[in-house]
Coordinates of C-alpha atoms and ligand atoms in Angstrom, one line a residue:
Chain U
X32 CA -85.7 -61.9 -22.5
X33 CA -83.2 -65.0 -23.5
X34 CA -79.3 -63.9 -23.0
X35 CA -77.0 -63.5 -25.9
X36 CA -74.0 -65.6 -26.4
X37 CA -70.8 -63.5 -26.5
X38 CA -67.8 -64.6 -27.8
X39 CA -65.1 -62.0 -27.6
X40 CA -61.0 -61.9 -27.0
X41 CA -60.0 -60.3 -23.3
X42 CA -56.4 -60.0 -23.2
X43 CA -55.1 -62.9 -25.8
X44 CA -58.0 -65.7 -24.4
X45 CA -60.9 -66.2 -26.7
X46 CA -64.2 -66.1 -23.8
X47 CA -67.4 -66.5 -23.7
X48 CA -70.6 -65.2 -22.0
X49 CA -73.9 -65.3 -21.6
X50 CA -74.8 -61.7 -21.7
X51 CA -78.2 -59.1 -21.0
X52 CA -78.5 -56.8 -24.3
X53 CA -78.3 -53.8 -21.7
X54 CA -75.0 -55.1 -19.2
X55 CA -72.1 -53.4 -19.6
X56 CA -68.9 -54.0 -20.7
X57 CA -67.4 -53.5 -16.9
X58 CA -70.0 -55.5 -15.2
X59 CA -69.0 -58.6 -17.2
X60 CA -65.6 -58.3 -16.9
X61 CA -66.2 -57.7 -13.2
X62 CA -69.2 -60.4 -12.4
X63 CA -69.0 -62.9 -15.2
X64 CA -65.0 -63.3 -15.8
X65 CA -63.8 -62.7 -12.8
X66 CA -61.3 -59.6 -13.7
X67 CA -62.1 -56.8 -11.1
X68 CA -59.3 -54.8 -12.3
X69 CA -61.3 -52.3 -14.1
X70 CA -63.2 -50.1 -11.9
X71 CA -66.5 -48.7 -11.1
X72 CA -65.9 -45.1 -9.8
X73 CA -69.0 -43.1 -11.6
X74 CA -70.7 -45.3 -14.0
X75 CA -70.9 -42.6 -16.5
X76 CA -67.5 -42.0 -18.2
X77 CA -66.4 -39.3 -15.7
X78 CA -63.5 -40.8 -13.7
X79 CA -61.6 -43.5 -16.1
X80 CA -61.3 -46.2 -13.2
X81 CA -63.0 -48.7 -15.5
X82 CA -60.3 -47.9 -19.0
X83 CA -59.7 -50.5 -21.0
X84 CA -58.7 -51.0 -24.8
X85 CA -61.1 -52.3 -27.5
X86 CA -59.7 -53.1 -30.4
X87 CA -56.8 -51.0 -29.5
X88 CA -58.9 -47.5 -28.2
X89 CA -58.9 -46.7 -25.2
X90 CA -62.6 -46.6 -23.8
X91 CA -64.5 -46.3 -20.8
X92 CA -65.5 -49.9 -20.4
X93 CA -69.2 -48.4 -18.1
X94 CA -69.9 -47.2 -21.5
X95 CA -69.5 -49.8 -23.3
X96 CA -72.5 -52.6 -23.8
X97 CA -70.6 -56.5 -23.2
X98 CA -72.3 -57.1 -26.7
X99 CA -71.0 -54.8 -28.5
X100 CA -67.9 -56.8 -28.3
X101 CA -68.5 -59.7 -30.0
X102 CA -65.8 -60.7 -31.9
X103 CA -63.6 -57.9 -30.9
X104 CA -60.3 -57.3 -28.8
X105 CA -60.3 -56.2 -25.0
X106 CA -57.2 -55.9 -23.3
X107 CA -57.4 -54.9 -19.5
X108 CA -55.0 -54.3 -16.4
X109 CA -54.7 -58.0 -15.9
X110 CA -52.8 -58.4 -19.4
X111 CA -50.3 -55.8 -18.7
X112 CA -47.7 -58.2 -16.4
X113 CA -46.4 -61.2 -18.5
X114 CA -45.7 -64.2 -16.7
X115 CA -45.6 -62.6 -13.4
X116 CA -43.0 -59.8 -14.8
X117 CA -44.9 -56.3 -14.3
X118 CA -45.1 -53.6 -17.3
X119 CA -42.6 -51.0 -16.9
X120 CA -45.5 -48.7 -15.8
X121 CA -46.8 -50.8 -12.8
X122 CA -42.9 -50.8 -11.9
X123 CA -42.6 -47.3 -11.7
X124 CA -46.1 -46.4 -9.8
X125 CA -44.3 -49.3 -7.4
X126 CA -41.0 -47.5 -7.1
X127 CA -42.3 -43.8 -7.1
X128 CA -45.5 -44.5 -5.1
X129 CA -47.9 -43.2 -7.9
X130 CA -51.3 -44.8 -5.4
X131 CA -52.5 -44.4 -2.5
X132 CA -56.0 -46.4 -2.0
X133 CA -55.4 -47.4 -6.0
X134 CA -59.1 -47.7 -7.0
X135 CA -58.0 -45.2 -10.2
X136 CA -54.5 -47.3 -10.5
X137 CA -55.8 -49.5 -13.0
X138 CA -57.5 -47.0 -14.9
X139 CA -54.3 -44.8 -15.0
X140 CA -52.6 -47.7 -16.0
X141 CA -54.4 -48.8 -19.3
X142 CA -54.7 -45.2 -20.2
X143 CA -51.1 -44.7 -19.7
X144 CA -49.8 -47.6 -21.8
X145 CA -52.6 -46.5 -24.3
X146 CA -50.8 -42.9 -24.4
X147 CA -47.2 -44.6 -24.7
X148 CA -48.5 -47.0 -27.6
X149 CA -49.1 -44.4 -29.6
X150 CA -46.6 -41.7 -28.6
X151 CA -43.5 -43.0 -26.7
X152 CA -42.0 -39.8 -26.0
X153 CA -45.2 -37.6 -24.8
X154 CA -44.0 -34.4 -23.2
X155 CA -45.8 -33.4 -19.6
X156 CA -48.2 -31.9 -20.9
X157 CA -49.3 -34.3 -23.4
X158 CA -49.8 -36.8 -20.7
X159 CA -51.8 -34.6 -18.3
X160 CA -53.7 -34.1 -21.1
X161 CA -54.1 -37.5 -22.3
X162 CA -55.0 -38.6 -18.8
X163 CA -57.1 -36.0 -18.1
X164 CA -60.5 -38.3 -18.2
X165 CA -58.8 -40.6 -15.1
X166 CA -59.9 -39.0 -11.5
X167 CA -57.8 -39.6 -8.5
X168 CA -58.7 -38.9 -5.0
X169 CA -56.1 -38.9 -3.3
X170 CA -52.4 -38.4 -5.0
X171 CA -52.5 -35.1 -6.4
X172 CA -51.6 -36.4 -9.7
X173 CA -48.2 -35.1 -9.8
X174 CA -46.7 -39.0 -8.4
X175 CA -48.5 -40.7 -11.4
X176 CA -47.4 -38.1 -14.2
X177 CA -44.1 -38.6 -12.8
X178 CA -44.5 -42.4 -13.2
X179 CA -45.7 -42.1 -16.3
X180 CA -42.4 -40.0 -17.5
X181 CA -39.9 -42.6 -16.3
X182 CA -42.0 -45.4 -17.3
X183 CA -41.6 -43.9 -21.1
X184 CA -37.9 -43.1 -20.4
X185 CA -37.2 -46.5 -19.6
X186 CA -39.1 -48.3 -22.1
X187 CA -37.2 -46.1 -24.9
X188 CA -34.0 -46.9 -23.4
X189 CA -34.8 -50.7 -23.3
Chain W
X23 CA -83.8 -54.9 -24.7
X24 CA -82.9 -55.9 -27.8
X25 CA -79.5 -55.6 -29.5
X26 CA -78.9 -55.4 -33.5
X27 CA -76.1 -54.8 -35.2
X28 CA -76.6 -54.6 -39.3
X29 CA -73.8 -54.1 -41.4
X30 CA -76.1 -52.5 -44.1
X31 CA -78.2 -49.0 -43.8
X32 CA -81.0 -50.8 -45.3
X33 CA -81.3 -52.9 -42.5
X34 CA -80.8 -50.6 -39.7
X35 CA -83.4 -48.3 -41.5
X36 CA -85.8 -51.5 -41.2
X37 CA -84.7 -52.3 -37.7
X38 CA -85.3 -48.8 -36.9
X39 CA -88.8 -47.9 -38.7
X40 CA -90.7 -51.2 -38.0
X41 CA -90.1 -50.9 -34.5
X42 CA -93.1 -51.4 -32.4
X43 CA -91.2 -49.5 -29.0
X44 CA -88.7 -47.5 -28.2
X45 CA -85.9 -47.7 -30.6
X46 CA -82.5 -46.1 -30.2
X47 CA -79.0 -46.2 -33.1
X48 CA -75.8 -46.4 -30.9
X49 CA -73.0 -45.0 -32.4
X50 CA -70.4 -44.2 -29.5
X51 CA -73.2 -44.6 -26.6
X52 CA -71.1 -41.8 -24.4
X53 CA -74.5 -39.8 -24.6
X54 CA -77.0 -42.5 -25.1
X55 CA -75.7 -45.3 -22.8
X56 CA -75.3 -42.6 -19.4
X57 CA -79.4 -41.8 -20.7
X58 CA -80.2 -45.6 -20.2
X59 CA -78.3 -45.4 -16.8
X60 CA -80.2 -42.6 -15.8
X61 CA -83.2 -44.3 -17.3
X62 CA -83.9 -41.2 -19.3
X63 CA -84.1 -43.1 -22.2
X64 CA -85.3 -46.9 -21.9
X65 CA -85.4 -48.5 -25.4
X66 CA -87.0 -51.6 -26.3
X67 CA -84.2 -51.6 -29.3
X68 CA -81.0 -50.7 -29.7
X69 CA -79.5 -50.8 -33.0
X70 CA -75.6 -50.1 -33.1
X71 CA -74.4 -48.8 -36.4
X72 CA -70.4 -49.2 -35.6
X73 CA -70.6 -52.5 -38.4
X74 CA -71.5 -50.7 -41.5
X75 CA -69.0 -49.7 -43.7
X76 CA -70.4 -46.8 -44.8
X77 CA -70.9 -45.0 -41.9
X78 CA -67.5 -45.6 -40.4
X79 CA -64.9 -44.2 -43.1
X80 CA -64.0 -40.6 -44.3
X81 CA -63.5 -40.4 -47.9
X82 CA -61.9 -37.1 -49.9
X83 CA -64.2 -37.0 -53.0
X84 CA -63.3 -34.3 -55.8
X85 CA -62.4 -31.7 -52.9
X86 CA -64.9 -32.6 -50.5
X87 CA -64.9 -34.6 -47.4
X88 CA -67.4 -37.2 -46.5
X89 CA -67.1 -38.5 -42.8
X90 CA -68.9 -41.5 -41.7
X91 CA -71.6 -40.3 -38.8
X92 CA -70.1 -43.3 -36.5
X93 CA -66.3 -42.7 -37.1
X94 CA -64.9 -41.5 -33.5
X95 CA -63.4 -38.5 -32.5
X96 CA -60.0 -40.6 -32.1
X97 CA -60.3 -41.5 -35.7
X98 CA -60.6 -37.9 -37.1
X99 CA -58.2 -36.5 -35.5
X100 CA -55.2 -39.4 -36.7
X101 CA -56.8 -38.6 -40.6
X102 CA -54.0 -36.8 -42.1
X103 CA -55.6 -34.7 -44.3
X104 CA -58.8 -33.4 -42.4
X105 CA -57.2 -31.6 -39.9
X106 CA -55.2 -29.8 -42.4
X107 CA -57.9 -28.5 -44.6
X108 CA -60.4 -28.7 -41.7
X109 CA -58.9 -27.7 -38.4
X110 CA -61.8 -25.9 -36.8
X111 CA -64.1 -29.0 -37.2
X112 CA -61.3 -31.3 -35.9
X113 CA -60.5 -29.5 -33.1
X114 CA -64.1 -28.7 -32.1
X115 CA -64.7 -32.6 -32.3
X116 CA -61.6 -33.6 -30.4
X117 CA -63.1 -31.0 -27.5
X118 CA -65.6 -33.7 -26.6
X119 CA -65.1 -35.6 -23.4
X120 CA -61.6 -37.3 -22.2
X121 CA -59.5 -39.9 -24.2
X122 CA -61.6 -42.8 -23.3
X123 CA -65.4 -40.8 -24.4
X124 CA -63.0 -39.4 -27.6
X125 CA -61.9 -43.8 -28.2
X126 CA -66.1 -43.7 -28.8
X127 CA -67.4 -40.0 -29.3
X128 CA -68.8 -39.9 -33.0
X129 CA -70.5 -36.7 -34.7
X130 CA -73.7 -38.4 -35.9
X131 CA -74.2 -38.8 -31.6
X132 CA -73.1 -34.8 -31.2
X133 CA -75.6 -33.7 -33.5
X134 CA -78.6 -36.6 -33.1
X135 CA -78.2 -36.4 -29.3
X136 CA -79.4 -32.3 -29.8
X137 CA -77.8 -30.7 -27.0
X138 CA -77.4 -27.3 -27.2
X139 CA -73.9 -27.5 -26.8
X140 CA -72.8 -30.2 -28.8
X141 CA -69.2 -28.5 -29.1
X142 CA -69.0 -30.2 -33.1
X143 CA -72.6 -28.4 -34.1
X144 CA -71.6 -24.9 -34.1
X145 CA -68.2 -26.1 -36.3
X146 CA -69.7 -27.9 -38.2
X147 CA -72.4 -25.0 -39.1
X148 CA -70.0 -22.6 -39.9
X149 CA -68.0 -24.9 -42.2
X150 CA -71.5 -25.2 -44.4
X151 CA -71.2 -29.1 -43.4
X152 CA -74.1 -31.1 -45.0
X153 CA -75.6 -34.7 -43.6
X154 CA -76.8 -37.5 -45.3
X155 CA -79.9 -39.3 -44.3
X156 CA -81.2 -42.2 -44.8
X157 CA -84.6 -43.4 -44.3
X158 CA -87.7 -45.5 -45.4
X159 CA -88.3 -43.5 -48.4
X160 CA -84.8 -43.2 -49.5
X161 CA -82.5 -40.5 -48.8
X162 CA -82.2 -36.8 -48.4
X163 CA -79.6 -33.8 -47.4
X164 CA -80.2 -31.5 -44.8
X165 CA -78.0 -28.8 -43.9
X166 CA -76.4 -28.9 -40.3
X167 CA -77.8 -26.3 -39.0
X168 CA -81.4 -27.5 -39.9
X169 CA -81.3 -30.8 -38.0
X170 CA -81.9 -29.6 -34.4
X171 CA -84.8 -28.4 -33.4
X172 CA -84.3 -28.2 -29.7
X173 CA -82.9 -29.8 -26.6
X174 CA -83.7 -33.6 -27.7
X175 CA -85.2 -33.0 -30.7
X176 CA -84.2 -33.1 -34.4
X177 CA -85.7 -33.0 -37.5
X178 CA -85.1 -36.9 -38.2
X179 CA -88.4 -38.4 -39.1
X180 CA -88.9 -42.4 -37.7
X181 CA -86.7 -44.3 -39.0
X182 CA -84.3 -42.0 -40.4
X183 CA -80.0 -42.2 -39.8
X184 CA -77.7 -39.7 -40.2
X185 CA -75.3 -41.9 -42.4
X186 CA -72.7 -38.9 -43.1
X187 CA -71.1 -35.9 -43.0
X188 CA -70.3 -33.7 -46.2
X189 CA -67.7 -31.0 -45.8
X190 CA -67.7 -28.7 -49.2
X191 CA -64.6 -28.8 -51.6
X192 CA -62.6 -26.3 -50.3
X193 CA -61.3 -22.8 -51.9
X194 CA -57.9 -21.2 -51.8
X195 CA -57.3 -18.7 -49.0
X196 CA -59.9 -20.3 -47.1
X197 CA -60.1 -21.7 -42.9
X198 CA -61.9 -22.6 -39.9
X199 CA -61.6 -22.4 -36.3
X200 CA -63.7 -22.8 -33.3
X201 CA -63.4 -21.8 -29.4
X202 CA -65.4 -22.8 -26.7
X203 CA -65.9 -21.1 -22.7
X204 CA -65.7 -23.3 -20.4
X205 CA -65.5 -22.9 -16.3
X206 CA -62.3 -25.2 -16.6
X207 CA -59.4 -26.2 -18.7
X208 CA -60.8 -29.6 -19.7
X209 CA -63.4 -31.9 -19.4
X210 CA -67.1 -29.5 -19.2
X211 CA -69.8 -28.4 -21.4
X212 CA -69.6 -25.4 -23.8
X213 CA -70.9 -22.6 -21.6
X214 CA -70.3 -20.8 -25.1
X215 CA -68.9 -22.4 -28.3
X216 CA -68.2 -20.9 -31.1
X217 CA -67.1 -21.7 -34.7
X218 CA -66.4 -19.7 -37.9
X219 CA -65.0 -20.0 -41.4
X220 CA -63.6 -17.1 -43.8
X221 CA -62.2 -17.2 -47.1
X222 CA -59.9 -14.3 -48.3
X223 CA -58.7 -12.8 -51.7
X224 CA -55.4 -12.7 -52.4
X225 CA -55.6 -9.0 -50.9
X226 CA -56.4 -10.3 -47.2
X227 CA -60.2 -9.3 -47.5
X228 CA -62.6 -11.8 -46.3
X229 CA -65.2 -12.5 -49.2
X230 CA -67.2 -15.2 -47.5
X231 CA -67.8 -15.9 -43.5
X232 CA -69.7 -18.1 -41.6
X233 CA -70.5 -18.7 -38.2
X234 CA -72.2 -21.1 -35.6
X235 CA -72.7 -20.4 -31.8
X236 CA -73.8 -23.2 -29.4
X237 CA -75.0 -23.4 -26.0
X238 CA -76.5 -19.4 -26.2
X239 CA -80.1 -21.1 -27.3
X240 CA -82.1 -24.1 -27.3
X241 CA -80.6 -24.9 -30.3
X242 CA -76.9 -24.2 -32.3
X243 CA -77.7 -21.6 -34.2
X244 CA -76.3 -20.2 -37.8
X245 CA -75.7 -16.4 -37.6
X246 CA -75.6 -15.2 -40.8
X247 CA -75.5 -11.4 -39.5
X248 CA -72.2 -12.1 -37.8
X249 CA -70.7 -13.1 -41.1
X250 CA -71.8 -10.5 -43.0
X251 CA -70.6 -8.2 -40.3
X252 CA -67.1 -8.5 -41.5
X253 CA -67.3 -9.6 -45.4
X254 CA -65.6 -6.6 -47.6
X255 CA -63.2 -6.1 -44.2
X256 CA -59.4 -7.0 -43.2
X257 CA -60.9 -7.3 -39.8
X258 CA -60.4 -3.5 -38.9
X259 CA -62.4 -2.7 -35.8
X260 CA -65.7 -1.3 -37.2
X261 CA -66.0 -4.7 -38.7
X262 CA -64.8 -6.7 -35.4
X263 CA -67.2 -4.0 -34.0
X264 CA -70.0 -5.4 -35.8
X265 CA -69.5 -9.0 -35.7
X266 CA -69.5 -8.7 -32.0
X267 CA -72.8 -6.8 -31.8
X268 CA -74.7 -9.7 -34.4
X269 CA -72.7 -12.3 -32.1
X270 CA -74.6 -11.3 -28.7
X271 CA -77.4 -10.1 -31.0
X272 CA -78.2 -13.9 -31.8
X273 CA -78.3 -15.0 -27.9
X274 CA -81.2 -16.4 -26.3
X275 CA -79.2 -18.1 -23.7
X276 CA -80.6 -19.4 -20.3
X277 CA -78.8 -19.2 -16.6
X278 CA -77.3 -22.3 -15.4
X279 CA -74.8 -23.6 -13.2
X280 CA -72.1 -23.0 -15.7
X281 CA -73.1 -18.9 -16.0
X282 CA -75.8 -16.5 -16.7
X283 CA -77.9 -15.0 -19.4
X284 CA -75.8 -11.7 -19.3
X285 CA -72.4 -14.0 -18.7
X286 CA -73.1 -16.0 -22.2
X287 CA -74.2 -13.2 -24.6
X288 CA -70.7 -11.3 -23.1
X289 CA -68.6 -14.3 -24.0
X290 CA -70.4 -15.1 -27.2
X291 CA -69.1 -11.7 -28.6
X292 CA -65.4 -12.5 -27.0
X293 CA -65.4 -15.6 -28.1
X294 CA -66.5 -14.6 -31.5
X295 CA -63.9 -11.6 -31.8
X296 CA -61.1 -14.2 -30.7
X297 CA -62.2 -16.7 -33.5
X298 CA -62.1 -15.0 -36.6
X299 CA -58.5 -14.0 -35.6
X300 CA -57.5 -17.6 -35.4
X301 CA -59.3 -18.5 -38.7
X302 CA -57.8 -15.2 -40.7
X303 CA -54.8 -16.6 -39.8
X304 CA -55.0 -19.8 -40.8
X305 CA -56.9 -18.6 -44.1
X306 CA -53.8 -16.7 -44.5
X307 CA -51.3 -19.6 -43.8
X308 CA -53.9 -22.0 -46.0
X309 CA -51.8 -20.1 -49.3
X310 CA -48.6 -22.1 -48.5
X311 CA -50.6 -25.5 -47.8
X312 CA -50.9 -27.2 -51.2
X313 CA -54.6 -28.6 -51.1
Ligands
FAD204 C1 -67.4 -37.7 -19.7 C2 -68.1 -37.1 -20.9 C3 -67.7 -35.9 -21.3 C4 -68.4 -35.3 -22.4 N1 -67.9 -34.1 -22.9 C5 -68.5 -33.5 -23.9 C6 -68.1 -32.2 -24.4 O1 -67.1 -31.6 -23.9 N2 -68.7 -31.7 -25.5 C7 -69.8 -32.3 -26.1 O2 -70.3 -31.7 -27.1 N3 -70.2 -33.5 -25.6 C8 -69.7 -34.1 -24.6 N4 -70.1 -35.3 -24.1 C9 -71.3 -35.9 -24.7 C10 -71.0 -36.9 -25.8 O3 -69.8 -37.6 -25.6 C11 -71.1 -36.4 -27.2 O4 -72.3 -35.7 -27.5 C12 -70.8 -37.4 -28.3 O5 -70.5 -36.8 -29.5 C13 -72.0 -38.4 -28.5 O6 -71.6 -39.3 -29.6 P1 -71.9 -40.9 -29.4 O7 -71.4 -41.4 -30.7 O8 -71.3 -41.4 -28.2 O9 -73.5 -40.9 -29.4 P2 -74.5 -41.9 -28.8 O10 -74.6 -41.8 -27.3 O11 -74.3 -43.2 -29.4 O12 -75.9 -41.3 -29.4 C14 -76.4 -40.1 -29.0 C15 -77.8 -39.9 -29.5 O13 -77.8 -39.7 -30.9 C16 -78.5 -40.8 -31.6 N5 -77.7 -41.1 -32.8 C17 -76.3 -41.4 -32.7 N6 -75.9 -41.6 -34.0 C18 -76.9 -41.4 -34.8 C19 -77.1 -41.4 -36.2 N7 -76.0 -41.7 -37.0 N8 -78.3 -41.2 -36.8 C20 -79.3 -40.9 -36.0 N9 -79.3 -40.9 -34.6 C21 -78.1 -41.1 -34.0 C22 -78.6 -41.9 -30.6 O14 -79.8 -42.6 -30.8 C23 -78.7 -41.1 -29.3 O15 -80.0 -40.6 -29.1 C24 -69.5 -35.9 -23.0 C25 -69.9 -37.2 -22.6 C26 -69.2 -37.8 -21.5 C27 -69.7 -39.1 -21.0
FES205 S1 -66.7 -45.9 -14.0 FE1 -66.4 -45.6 -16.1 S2 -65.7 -43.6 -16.2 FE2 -66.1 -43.8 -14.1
FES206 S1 -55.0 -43.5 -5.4 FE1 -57.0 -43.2 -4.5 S2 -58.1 -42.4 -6.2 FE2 -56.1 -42.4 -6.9

């Protein structure tokens, strides 16, 4: 079976791959262009390790097929620090300790911005629930929806 | 495996009919992509439907509501004016999976994927929802209710695609609302799901009822017994009475993990009760809504 050509946009750079019909979204970011942010924790849309946006949605990128996104908009964990500033969010898991062994970090941390794109004020609630499809192992959650909190608080006030 | 992506029915209905193998539609893949993990499913084809126009817009026509089969669960729930005049669906929809499987979930893959507990199914019978279908010799209409058959099957012939959704024009004094069990708060399957829509006269008396139940047989099922149970009534306990009894009447449920025969035909009546509450009110509150 000959490979497809993909041409696609992952955070702002145009890319291109030479893709199986079946691979994944997350195993090409992964294998092909080098960006391991995005995680494998389950494979099957469980855990949220692997988020990322297409065209703007937040999606499970282990569900995603890598062709699917021809001529489409991914944006990972790699594009959220601009010229080696870090996003408000990645500040604040910093500062308040929001990981541990940070396999789900990047995961939280697409969602999160996802969530704060849309609603920049969420209440608690509304980000436990909007984060409810990212798993973590090890913090007890209560670190990162703290993060997540101050993270919005500060980007409103900026 | 081969990838299409048409931006025309016709040509997915081609793609899909002349195929020698195995051929698949992906709309949001969060059931049919984990299948071809789990090599469950291993199609030769795979024809994704996300590029036609058609199938990815919800349109208000005269009343009614036509939703694209492929338009995500994200994308009904920011439309304005659906989850006004059609909360039960909307909120039955948005039930499905996180965030992430809601950035992808779609209601052609709830229904085509024919799980008994598709949490949209039972919503979607009880709002008298219609779906369009496209095939090789043309197109037809099937009700909701009539397009599963049982776990992994439907009544789609080879090549056919559920192109849309058709929710009725709605009357005055009318609502839906649906409620699932689950073991958790979040994130499981419907160990009972239930959905149901009234309409009331100006009086408060329900004149028409429907309601769907998933996950209590091998199929969602339309109960028409449990909405006659309370037409004529305000909801007075007889009639709640009644309901209940043609709720847990209609269960053929099996034990799983998730709970028992005897567990799922109790909470199908619960549930049920609980419902039509939620519903009434809304029917209620629907007077003050300009539609
Ligand atoms: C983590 C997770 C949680 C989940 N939670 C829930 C839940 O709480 N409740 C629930 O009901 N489901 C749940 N699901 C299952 C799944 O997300 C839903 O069934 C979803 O609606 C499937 O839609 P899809 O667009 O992703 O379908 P796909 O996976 O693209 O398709 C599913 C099946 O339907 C067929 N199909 C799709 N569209 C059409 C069409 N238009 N015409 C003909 N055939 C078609 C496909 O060929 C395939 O066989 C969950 C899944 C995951 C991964
Ligand atoms: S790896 Fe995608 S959800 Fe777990
Ligand atoms: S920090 Fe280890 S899984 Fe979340």
């Amino acid at each position: 079976m000959s490979k497809i050509h993909l041409t696609t946009t992952v955070n702002g750079d145009a890319v291109e791959a030479l893709v199986e019909a079946d691979e994944t979204l997350l195993d090409v970011l992964r294998n092909q262009l080098a960006l391991t942010g995005a995680k494998e924790g389950c494979g099957s849309g469980d855990c949220g390790a692997c988020s990322v946006t297409l065209d703007g949605r937040l999606v499970c990128s282990c569900l995603v097929l890598a062709v699917e996104t021809q001529g489409r908009r991914v944006e990972t964990v790699e594009g959220m620090a601009k010229g080696g500033v870090l996003h408000p969010l990645q500040q604040k898991f910093l500062e308040l300790s929001a990981l541990q062994c940070g396999i789900c970090t990047p995961g939280f941390l697409v969602a999160a911005r996802a969530l704060l794109e849309k609603n920049p004020d969420p209440t608690e609630t509304e980000v436990r629930y909007w984060l409810a499809g990212n798993l973590c192992r090890c913090t007890g959650y209560d670190k990162i929806v703290r993060a997540v909190m101050d993270a919005a608080a500060e980007m409103r006030g900026a | 495996m081969r990838y299409e992506a048409p931006d025309r029915i016709e040509k997915a209905v081609d793609l899909l009919a002349s195929a020698a193998g195995e051929a698949r539609v992906l709309a949001g893949g969060t059931d049919l992509i984990v299948q071809m993990k789990s090599e469950i499913v291993e199609p030769d084809l795979v024809i994704d439907v996300k590029r036609i126009a058609e199938m990815r817009g919800v349109v208000e026509e005269g009343g009614a509501f036509r939703i694209g089969a492929a338009v995500s669960g994200a994308e009904l729930k920011e439309h304005p004016r659906l989850r006004k005049v059609w909360p039960g669906v909307i909120e039955a929809a948005n039930l499905i999976g996180s965030t992430q499987v809601q950035g992808r979930a779609t209601l052609g893959g709830n229904l085509c994927n024919a799980s008994p507990a598709a949490d949209s199914v039972p919503a979607l019978i009880a709002a008298g929802a219609k779906v369009i279908i496209a095939g090789p010799a043309g197109r037809r209409e099937l009700a909701v209710e009539d397009v599963v058959l049982g776990p992994r099957k439907t009544a789609l012939a080879k090549g056919e695609i559920v192109v849309a959704f058709v929710l009725p024009k709605r009357v005055p004094l009318a609502a839906d609302a649906y409620l699932r069990f689950i073991p958790r708060t979040e994130m499981d399957i419907a160990v009972v799901g239930c959905g149901v829509d009234l309409t009331l006269d100006p009086a408060g008396k329900i004149i028409a009822a429907r309601m769907g139940l998933g996950a209590v047989a091998a199929r969602p099922l339309l109960v028409g017994e449990a909405g006659a149970a309370i037409i004529g009534s305000s909801l007075d306990e007889p009639a709640l009475a009644r309901l209940e009894a043609a709720a847990r009447a209609a269960c053929r449920p099996i034990d799983d993990k998730r709970g028992t025969k005897e567990f799922r035909v109790q909470i199908a009546g619960v549930l049920a009760r609980r419902v039509v509450h939620i519903a009434y009110e809304r029917a209620k509150a629907s007077a003050k809504v300009s539609t």
